[in-house]
mmCIF file of C-alpha atoms (C1' of nucleotides) in Angstrom:
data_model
loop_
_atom_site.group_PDB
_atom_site.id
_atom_site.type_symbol
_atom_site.label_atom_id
_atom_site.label_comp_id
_atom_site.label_asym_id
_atom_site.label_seq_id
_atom_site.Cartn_x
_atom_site.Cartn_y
_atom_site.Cartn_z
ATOM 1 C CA UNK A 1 36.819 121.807 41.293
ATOM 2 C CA UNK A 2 37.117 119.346 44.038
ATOM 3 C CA UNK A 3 38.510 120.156 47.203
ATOM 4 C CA UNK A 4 41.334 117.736 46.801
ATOM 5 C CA UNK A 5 42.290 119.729 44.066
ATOM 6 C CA UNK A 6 42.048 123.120 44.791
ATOM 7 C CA UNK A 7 44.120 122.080 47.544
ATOM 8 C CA UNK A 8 46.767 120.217 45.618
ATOM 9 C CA UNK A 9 46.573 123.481 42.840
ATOM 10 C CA UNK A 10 47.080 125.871 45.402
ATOM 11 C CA UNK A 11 50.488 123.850 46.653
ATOM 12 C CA UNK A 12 51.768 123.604 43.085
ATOM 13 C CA UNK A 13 51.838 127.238 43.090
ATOM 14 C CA UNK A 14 52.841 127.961 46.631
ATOM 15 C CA UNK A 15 55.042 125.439 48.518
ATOM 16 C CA UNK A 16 58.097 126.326 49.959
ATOM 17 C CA UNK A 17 61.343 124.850 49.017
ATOM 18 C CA UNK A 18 62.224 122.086 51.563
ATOM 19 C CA UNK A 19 65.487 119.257 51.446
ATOM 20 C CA UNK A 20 62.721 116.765 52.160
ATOM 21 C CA UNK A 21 60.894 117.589 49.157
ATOM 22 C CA UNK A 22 63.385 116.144 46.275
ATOM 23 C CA UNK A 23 64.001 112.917 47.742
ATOM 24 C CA UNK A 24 61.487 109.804 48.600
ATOM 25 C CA UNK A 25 63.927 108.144 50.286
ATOM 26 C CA UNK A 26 62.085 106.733 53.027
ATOM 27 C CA UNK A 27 64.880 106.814 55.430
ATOM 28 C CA UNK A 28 65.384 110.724 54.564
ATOM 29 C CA UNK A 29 61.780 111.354 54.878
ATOM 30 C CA UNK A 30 61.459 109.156 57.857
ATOM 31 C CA UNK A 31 64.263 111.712 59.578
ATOM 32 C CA UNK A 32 62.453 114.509 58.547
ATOM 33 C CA UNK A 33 59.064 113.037 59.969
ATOM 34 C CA UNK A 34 60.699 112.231 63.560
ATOM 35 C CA UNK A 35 62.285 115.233 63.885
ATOM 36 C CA UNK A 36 59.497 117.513 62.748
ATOM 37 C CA UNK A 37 56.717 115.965 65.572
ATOM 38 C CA UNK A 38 55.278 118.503 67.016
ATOM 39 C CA UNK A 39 58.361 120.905 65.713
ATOM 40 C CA UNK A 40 58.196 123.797 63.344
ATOM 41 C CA UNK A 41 59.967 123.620 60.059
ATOM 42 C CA UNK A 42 62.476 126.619 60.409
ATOM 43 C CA UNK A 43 63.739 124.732 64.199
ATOM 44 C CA UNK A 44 63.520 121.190 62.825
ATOM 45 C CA UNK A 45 65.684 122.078 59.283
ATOM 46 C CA UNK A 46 68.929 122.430 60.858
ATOM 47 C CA UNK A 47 68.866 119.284 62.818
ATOM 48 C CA UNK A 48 67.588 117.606 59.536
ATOM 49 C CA UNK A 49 70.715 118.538 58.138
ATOM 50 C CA UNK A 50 73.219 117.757 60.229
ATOM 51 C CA UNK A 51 71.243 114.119 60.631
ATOM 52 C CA UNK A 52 71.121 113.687 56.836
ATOM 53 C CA UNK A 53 74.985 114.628 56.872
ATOM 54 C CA UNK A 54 76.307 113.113 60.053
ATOM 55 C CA UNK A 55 74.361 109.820 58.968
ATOM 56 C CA UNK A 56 74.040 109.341 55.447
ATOM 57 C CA UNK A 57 72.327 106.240 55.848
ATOM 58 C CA UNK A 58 70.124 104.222 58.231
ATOM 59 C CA UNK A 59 73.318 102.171 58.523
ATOM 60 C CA UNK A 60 75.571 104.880 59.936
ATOM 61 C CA UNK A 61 72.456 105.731 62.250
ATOM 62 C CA UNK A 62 71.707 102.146 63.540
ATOM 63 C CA UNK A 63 76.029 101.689 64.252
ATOM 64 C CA UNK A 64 75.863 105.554 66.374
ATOM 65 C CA UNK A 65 75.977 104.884 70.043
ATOM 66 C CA UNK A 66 72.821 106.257 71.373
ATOM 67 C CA UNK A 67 74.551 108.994 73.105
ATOM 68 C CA UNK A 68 76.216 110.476 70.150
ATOM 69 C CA UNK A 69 72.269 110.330 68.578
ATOM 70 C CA UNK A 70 71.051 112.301 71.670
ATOM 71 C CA UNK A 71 74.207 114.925 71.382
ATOM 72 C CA UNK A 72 72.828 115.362 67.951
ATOM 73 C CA UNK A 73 69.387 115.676 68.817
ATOM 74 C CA UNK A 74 70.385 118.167 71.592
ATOM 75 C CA UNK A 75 68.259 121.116 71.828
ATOM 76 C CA UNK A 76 65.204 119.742 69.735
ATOM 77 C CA UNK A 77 62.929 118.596 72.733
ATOM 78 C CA UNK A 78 61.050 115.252 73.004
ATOM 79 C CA UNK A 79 64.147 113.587 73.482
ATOM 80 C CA UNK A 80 61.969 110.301 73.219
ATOM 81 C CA UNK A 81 61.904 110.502 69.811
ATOM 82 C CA UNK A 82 66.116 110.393 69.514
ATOM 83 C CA UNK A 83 65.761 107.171 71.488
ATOM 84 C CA UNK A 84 63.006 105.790 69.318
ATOM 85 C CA UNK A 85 64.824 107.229 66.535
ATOM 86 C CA UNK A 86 67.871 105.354 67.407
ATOM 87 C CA UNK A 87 65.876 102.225 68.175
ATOM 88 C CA UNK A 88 64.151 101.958 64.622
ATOM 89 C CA UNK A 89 67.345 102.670 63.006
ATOM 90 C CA UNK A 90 68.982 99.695 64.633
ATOM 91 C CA UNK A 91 65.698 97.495 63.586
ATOM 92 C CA UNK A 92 65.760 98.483 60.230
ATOM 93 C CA UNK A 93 69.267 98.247 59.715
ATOM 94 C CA UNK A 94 70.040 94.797 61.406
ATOM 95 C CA UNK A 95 66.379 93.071 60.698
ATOM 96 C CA UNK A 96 65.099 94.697 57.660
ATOM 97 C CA UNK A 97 68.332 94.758 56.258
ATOM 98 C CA UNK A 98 68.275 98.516 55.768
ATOM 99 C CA UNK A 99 64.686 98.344 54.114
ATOM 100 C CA UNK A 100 61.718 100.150 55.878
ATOM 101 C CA UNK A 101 58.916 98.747 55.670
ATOM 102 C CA UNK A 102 56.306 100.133 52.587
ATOM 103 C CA UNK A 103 52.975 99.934 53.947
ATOM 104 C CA UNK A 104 51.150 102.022 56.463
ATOM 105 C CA UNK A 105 50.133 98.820 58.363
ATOM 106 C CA UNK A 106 53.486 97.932 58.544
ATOM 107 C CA UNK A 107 55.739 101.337 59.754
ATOM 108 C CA UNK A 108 52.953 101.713 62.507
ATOM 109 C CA UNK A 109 54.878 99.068 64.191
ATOM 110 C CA UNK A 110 58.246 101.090 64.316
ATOM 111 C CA UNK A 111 58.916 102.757 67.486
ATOM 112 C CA UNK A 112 57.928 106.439 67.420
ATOM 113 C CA UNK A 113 55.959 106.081 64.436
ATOM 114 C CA UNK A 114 52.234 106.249 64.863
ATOM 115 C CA UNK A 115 49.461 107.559 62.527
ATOM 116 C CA UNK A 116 50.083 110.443 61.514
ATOM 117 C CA UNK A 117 53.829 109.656 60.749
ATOM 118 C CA UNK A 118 53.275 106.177 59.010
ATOM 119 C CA UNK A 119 50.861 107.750 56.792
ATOM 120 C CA UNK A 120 52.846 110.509 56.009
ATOM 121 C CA UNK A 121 55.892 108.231 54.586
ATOM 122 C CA UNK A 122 53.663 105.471 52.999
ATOM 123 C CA UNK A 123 51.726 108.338 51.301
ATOM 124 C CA UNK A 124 54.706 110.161 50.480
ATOM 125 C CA UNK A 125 57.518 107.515 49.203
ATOM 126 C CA UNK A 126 54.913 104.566 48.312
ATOM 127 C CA UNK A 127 51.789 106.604 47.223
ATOM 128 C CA UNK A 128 49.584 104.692 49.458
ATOM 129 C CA UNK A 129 46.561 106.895 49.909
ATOM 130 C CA UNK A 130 46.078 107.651 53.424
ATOM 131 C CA UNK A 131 45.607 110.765 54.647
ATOM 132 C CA UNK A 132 47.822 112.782 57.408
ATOM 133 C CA UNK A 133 45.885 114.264 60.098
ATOM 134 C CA UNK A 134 47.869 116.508 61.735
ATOM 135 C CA UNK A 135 47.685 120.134 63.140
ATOM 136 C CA UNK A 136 47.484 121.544 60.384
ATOM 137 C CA UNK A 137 44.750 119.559 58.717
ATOM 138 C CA UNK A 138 42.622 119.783 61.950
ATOM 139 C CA UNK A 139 42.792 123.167 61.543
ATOM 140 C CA UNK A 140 41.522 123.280 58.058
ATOM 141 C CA UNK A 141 38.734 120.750 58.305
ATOM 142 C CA UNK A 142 37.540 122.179 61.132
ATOM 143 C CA UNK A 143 36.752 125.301 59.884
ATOM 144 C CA UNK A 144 35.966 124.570 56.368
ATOM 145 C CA UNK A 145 33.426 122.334 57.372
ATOM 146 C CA UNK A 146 32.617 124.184 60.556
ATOM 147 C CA UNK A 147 33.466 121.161 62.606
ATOM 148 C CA UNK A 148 33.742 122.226 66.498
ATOM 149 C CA UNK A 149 34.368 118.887 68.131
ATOM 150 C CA UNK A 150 37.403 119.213 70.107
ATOM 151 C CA UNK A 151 40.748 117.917 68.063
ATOM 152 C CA UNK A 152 41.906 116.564 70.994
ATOM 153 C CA UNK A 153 39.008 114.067 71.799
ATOM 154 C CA UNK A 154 38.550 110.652 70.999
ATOM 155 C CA UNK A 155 35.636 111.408 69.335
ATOM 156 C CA UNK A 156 37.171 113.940 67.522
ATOM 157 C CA UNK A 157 39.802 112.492 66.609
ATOM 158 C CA UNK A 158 38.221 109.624 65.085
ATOM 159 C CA UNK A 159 35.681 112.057 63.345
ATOM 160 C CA UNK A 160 38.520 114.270 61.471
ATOM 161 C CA UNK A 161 40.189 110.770 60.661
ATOM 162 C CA UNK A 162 36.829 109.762 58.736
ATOM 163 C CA UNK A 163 36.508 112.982 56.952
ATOM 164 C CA UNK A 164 40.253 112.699 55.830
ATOM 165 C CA UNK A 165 39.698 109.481 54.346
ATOM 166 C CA UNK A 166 36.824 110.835 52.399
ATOM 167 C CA UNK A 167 38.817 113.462 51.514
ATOM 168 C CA UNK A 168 41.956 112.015 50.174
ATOM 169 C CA UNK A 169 43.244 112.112 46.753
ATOM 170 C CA UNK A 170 43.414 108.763 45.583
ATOM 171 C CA UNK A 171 45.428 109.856 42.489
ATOM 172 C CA UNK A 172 48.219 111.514 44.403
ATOM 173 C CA UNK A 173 48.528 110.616 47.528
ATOM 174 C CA UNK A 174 51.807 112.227 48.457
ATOM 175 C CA UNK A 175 51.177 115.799 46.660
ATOM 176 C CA UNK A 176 47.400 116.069 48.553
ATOM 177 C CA UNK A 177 48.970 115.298 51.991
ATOM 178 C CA UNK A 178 51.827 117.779 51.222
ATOM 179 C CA UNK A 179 49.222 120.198 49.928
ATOM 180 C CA UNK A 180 46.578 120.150 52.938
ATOM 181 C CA UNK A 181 49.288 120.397 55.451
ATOM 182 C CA UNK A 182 51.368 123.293 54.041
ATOM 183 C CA UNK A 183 47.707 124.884 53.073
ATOM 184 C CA UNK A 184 46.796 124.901 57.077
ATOM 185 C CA UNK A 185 51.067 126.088 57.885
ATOM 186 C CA UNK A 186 50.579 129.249 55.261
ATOM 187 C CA UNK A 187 47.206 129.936 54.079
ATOM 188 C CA UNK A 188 44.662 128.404 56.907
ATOM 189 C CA UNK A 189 47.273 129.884 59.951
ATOM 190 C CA UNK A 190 45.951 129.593 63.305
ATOM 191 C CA UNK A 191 46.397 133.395 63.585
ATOM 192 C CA UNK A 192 45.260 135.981 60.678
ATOM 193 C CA UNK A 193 44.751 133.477 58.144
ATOM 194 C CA UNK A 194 44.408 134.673 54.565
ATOM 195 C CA UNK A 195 40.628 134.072 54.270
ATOM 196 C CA UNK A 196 39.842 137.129 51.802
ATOM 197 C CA UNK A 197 42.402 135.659 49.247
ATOM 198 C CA UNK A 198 41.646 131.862 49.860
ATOM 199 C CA UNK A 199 41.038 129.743 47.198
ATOM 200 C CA UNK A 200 38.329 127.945 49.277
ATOM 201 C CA UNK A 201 36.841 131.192 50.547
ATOM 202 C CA UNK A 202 33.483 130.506 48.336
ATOM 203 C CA UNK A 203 32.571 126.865 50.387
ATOM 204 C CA UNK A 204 34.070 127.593 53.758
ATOM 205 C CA UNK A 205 31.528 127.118 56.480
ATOM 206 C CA UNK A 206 33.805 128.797 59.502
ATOM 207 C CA UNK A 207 34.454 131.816 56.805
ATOM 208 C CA UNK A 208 30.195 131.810 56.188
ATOM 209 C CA UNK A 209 29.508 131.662 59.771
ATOM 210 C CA UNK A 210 32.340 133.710 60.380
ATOM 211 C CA UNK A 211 34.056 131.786 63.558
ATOM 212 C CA UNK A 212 37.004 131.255 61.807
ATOM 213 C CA UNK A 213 39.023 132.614 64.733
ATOM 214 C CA UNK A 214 37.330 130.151 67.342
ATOM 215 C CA UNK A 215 38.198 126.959 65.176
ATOM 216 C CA UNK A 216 39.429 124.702 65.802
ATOM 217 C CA UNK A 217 38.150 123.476 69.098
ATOM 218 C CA UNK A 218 40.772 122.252 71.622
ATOM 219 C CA UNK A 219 40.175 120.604 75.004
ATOM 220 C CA UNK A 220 41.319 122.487 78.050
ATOM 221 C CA UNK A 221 44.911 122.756 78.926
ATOM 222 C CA UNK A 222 46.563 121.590 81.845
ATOM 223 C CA UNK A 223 48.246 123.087 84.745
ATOM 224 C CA UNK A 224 51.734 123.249 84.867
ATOM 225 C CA UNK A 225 53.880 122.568 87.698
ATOM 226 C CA UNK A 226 56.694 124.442 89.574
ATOM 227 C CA UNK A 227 59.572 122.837 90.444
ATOM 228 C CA UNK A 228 62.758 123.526 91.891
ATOM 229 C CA UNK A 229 66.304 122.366 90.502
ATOM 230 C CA UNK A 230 69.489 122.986 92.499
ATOM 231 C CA UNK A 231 72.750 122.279 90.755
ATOM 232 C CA UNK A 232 75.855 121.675 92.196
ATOM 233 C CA UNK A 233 78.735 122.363 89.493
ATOM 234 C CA UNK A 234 81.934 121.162 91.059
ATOM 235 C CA UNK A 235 85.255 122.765 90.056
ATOM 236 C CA UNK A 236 88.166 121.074 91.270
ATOM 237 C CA UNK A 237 92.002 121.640 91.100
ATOM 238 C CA UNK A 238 93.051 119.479 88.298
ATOM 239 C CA UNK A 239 89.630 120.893 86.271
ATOM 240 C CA UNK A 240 87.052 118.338 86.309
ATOM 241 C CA UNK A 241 83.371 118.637 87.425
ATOM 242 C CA UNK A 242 80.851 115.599 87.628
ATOM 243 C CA UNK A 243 77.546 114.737 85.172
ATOM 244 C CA UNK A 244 75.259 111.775 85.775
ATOM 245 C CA UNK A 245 73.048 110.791 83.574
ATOM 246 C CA UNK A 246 69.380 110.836 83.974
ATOM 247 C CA UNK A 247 67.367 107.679 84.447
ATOM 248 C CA UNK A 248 64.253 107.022 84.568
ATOM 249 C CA UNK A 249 60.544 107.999 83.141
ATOM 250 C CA UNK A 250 60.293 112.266 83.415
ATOM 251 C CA UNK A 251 61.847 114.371 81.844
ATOM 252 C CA UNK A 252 65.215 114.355 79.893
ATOM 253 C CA UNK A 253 65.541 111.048 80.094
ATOM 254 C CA UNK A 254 69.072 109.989 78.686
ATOM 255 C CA UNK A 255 70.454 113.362 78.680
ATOM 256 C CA UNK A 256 73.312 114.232 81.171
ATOM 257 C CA UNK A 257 73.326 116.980 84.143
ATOM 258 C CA UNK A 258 75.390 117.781 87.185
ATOM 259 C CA UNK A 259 74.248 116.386 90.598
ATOM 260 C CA UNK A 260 70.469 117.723 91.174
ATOM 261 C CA UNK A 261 68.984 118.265 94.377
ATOM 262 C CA UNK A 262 64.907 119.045 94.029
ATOM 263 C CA UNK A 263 63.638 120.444 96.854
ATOM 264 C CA UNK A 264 60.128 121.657 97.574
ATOM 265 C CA UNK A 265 61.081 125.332 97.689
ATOM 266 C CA UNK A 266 63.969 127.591 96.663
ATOM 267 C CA UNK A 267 67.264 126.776 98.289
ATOM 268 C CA UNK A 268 69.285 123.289 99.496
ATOM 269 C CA UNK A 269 69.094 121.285 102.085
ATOM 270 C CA UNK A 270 72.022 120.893 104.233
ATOM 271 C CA UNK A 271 71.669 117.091 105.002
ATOM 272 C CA UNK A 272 70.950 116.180 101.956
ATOM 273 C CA UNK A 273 73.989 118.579 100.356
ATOM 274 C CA UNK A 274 76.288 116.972 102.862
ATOM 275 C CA UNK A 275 75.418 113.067 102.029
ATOM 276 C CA UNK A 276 76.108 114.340 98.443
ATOM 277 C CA UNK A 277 79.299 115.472 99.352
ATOM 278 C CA UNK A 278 80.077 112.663 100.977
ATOM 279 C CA UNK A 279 80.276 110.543 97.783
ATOM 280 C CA UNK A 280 82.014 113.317 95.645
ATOM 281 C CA UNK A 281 84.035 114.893 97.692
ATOM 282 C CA UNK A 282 87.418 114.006 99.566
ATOM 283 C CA UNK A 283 87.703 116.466 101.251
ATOM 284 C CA UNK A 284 85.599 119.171 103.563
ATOM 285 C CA UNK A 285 87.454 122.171 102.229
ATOM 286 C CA UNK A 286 85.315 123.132 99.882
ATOM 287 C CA UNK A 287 83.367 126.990 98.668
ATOM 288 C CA UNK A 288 79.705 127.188 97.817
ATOM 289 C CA UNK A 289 78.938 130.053 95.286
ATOM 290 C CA UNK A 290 75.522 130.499 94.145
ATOM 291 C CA UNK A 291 76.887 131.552 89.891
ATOM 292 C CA UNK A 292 73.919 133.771 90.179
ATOM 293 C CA UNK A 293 71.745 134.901 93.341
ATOM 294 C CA UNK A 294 68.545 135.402 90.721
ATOM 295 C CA UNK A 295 66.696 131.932 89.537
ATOM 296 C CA UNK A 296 67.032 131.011 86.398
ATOM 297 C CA UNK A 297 63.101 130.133 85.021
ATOM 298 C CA UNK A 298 63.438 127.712 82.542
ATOM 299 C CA UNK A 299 59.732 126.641 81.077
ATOM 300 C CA UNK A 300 58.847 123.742 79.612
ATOM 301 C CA UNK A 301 55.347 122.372 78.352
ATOM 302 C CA UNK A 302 53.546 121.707 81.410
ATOM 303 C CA UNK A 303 56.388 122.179 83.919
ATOM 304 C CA UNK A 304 58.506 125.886 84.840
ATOM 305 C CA UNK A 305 61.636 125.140 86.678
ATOM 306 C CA UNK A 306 63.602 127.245 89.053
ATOM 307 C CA UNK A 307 67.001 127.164 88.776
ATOM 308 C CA UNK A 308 70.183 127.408 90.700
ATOM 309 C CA UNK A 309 73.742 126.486 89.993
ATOM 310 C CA UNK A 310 76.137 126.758 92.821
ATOM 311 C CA UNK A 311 79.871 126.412 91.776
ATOM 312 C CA UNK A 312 81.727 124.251 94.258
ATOM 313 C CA UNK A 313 85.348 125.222 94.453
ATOM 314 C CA UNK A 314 87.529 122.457 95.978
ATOM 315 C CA UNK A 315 91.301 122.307 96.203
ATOM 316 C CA UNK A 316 90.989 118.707 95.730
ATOM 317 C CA UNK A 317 90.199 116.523 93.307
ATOM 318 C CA UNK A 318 86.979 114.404 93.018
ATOM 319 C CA UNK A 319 85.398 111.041 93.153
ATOM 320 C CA UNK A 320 83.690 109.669 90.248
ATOM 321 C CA UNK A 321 81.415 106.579 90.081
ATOM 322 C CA UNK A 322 79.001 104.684 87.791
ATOM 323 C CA UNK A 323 76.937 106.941 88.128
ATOM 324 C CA UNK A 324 78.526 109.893 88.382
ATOM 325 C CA UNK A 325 81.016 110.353 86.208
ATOM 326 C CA UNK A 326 84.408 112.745 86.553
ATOM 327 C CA UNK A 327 84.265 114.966 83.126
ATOM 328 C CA UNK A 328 87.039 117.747 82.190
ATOM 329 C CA UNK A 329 85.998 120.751 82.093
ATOM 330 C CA UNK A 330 87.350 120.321 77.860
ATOM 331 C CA UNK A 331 85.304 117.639 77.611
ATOM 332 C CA UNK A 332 82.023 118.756 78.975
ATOM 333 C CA UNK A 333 80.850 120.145 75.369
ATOM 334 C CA UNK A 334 80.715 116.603 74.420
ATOM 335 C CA UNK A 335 77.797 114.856 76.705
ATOM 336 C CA UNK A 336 73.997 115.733 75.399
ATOM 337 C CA UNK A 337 72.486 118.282 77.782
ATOM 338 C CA UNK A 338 69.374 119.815 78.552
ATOM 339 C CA UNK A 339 68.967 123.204 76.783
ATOM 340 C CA UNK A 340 69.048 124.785 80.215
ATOM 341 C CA UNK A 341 72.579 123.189 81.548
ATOM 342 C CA UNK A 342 73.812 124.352 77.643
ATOM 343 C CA UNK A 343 73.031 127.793 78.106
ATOM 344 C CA UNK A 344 74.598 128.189 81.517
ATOM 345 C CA UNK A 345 77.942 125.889 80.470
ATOM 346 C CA UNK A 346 78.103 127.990 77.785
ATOM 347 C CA UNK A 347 78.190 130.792 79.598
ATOM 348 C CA UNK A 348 79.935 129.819 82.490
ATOM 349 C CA UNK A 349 82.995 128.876 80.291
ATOM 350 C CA UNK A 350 82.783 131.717 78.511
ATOM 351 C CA UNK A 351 83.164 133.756 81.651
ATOM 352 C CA UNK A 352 86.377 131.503 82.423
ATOM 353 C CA UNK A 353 84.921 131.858 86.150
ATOM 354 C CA UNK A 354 86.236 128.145 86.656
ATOM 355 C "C1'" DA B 1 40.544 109.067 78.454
ATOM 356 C "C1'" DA B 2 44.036 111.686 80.383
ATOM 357 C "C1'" DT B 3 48.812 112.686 81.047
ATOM 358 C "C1'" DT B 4 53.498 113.290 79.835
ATOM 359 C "C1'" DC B 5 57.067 114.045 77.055
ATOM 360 C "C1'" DG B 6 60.935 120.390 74.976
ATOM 361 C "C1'" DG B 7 62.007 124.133 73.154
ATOM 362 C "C1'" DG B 8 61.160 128.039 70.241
ATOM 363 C "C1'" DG B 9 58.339 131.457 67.979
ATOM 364 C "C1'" DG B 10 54.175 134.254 67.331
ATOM 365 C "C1'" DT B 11 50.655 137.265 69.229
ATOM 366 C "C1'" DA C 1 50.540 134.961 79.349
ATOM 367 C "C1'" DC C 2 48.857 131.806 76.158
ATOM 368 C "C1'" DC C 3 48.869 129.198 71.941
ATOM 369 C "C1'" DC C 4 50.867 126.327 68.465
ATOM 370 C "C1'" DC C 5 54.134 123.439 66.111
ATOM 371 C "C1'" DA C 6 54.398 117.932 59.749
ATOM 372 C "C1'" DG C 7 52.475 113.606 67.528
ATOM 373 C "C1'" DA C 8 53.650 109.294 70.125
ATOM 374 C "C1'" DA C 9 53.796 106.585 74.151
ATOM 375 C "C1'" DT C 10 52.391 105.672 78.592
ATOM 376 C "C1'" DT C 11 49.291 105.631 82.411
#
DNA sequence: AATTCGGGGGT
DNA sequence: ACCCCAGAATT
């Protein structure tokens, strides 16, 4: 048998149940795409769901303001792809008039879809055969063919594209794509994989050589950076606070915080704390408390912040701008946040330490 | 070609 | 600690 098939056999008998997997609805499997970039199943599910339920359509998507989109997405990561998200929706809905585009050509030009994800839905709701390369099949071409040119370089990338083409199943498109990706998610892990009771055991090179553990190859990782986040989390008398919204390239872009000062090391700066004040504050009556005197390490991809949230007790009330806005304390559960600023409202207001 | 975008889970 | 996850966009 053909390794198309085995592949597709092997699914047939061991796929996992998934929402995604009874519809072709290329707006449902265009959520599920987005949201599962670079996400696992088990975290991405949940937010599929509430998507799917929240927005039944691409029409209820495209007429959400992007802020109740990001609240949504809260908590997923990549918050570029709730923008994009938002973006295509609005494109499809008011352009396309609702209908996305059926060809793989043709969803590479929507915003946040690029290869992989515009073959996955024109393999998988249209049947066009083109093949998905993503982690998953990387790691299961590399080591059934013994293939140790790095995933992540050009050259490799365009080399594992090739030998996905020649691959494909031209007779069922969306069941081989399916099949080679939840082979390399249950059977070809990136840990332990079940090589002594693989169906592919008898022509995999890796397993022959036996370097199934180094493959696949990956370019070298990079550094990450330290930096150092100071919050100020105003409390004052009638029970407001202030959140501005982040702008910008970097990170979190869109979401909402309270007033951030960086610094270079642990700690504030007293100038640069005052000028704040300054905008925010009426008066100079005011109480510092560090919430807790331990940083809070909060670690991202290629960045590991350390984190401080003073509470800044006035017995006045504030001024709000633009840019940063005067929130109630109720209220506050409403705005999108970073993971890090949910954890410590959550517990903060818990506490009732306000 | 290299970097930058999150957060969670596994080892 | 380090790696990986149904990658894409920007530099």
């Amino acid at each position: 048998m053909i390794f198309s098939k085995k592949l597709i056999s092997w699914y047939l008998q061991n796929k996992r149940s998934m929402p995604w997997r009874e519809t072709k609805n290329p707006y449902h499997i265009w959520l599920s795409e987005i949201i599962l970039q670079q996400t696992r199943v088990a975290q991405g599910l949940p937010y599929y769901m509430s998507f799917t339920t929240t927005f039944p359509t691409v029409f209820d998507l495209a007429n959400a303001s992007e802020e109740e989109v990001l609240k949504l997405w809260q908590g997923l990561g990549y918050y570029s792809r709730a923008r994009n998200l938002h973006a295509t929706a609005k494109y499809v809905a008011n352009d396309l008039k609702g209908i996305f585009p059926a060809t793989y050509k043709d969803l590479l030009q929507l915003k946040g879809v690029g290869d992989y994800t515009a073959s996955a839905i024109a393999s998988i709701c249209y049947n066009e055969a083109v093949p998905v390369v993503d982690g998953n099949v990387y790691r299961v071409l590399s080591r059934y063919f013994g293939i140790d040119t790095p995933i992540n370089s050009t050259k490799g990338i365009s080399e594992f594209k090739k030998l996905a083409i020649t691959l494909m199943d031209h007779d069922e498109p969306a069941e081989y794509n399916q099949a080679i990706m939840e082979f390399g998610a249950l059977q070809c892990k990136p840990k332990s994989p079940y090589c002594i009771v693989c169906p592919l055991q008898d022509s995999c090179e890796a397993l022959k050589k036996g370097n199934v553990p180094s493959l696949p190859v990956k370019l070298k990782k990079l550094k990450v950076k330290k930096r150092y986040f100071n919050y100020l989390v105003f409390s004052s008398s009638d029970q407001e606070t202030i959140l501005q919204q982040r702008v910008g390239n970097g990170i979190w872009k869109g979401l909402y915080e309270f007033p951030l000062i960086e610094g270079e090391v642990v700690g504030v700066d007293e100038i640069v704390l005052n000028d704040i004040f300054q905008k925010i504050v009426n008066t100079k009556e005011y109480e510092i408390i560090p919430y807790k005197e331990e940083l809070i390490v909060h670690k991202l991809s290629h960045q590991h912040l350390y984190t401080k949230f003073y509470i800044v007790k006035l017995n006045d009330s504030l001024n709000g701008s633009e840019d940063q806005k005067k929130v109630n304390f109720k209220d506050i559960h409403s705005y999108p946040v970073p993971i890090l600023l949910s954890n410590f409202i959550e517990a903060f207001f818990k506490k009732d330490l306000v």
